Amino acid sequence: YAEMLTLATALLADLKFELATYFGTLIDQAIHFSETMLNDRYLIRTYLTPGEDRLTENGLRVRKLYGRLVALVDELRAIRKTKADS
């Protein structure tokens, strides 16, 4: 999960402006697949539900990456909305 979230956040962070500017369909797909990752039941149950004191170092890293991905998806939605309003 750590590797998946690392790659997803890196990719979305690098491409968020290019995707929104030139590829409207791809931004919709990026949001969809990111939400699929964020809604993974195992990920939520294992890394987000327990308190921070019960997580390992890797678990804390996964939780942090999860938060970054949530923020990036929110940014993509905002960019998409801004482009749609223009």
PDB file of N, CA and C in Angstrom, residues 1-7 43 47 58 61-62 65:
ATOM      1  N   TYR A   1       0.821  -1.196   0.000  1.00  0.00           N
ATOM      2  CA  TYR A   1       0.000   0.000   0.000  1.00  0.00           C
ATOM      3  C   TYR A   1       0.862   1.256   0.000  1.00  0.00           C
ATOM      4  N   ALA A   2       1.972   1.214   0.701  1.00  0.00           N
ATOM      5  CA  ALA A   2       2.846   2.382   0.743  1.00  0.00           C
ATOM      6  C   ALA A   2       3.369   2.711  -0.653  1.00  0.00           C
ATOM      7  N   GLU A   3       3.771   1.697  -1.379  1.00  0.00           N
ATOM      8  CA  GLU A   3       4.286   1.911  -2.735  1.00  0.00           C
ATOM      9  C   GLU A   3       3.191   2.435  -3.654  1.00  0.00           C
ATOM     10  N   MET A   4       1.995   1.884  -3.572  1.00  0.00           N
ATOM     11  CA  MET A   4       0.877   2.324  -4.396  1.00  0.00           C
ATOM     12  C   MET A   4       0.562   3.800  -4.123  1.00  0.00           C
ATOM     13  N   LEU A   5       0.478   4.168  -2.871  1.00  0.00           N
ATOM     14  CA  LEU A   5       0.161   5.550  -2.520  1.00  0.00           C
ATOM     15  C   LEU A   5       1.293   6.504  -2.889  1.00  0.00           C
ATOM     16  N   THR A   6       2.533   6.050  -2.746  1.00  0.00           N
ATOM     17  CA  THR A   6       3.678   6.871  -3.129  1.00  0.00           C
ATOM     18  C   THR A   6       3.647   7.176  -4.618  1.00  0.00           C
ATOM     19  N   LEU A   7       3.428   6.155  -5.422  1.00  0.00           N
ATOM     20  CA  LEU A   7       3.384   6.352  -6.869  1.00  0.00           C
ATOM     21  C   LEU A   7       2.192   7.221  -7.288  1.00  0.00           C
ATOM     22  N   LEU A  43      -7.311  -0.957   3.453  1.00  0.00           N
ATOM     23  CA  LEU A  43      -6.489   0.213   3.741  1.00  0.00           C
ATOM     24  C   LEU A  43      -7.086   1.034   4.877  1.00  0.00           C
ATOM     25  N   TYR A  47      -5.015   0.911   8.372  1.00  0.00           N
ATOM     26  CA  TYR A  47      -4.131   2.052   8.565  1.00  0.00           C
ATOM     27  C   TYR A  47      -4.815   3.325   9.058  1.00  0.00           C
ATOM     28  N   ASN A  58       5.814   2.095   9.222  1.00  0.00           N
ATOM     29  CA  ASN A  58       5.257   1.973   7.881  1.00  0.00           C
ATOM     30  C   ASN A  58       3.771   2.351   7.875  1.00  0.00           C
ATOM     31  N   ARG A  61       3.472   6.003   7.820  1.00  0.00           N
ATOM     32  CA  ARG A  61       3.824   6.498   6.477  1.00  0.00           C
ATOM     33  C   ARG A  61       2.643   6.338   5.528  1.00  0.00           C
ATOM     34  N   VAL A  62       1.984   5.183   5.586  1.00  0.00           N
ATOM     35  CA  VAL A  62       0.815   4.941   4.737  1.00  0.00           C
ATOM     36  C   VAL A  62      -0.277   5.951   5.064  1.00  0.00           C
ATOM     37  N   LEU A  65       0.642   9.298   3.535  1.00  0.00           N
ATOM     38  CA  LEU A  65       0.462   9.274   2.085  1.00  0.00           C
ATOM     39  C   LEU A  65      -1.016   9.304   1.708  1.00  0.00           C
TER      40      LEU A  65
END
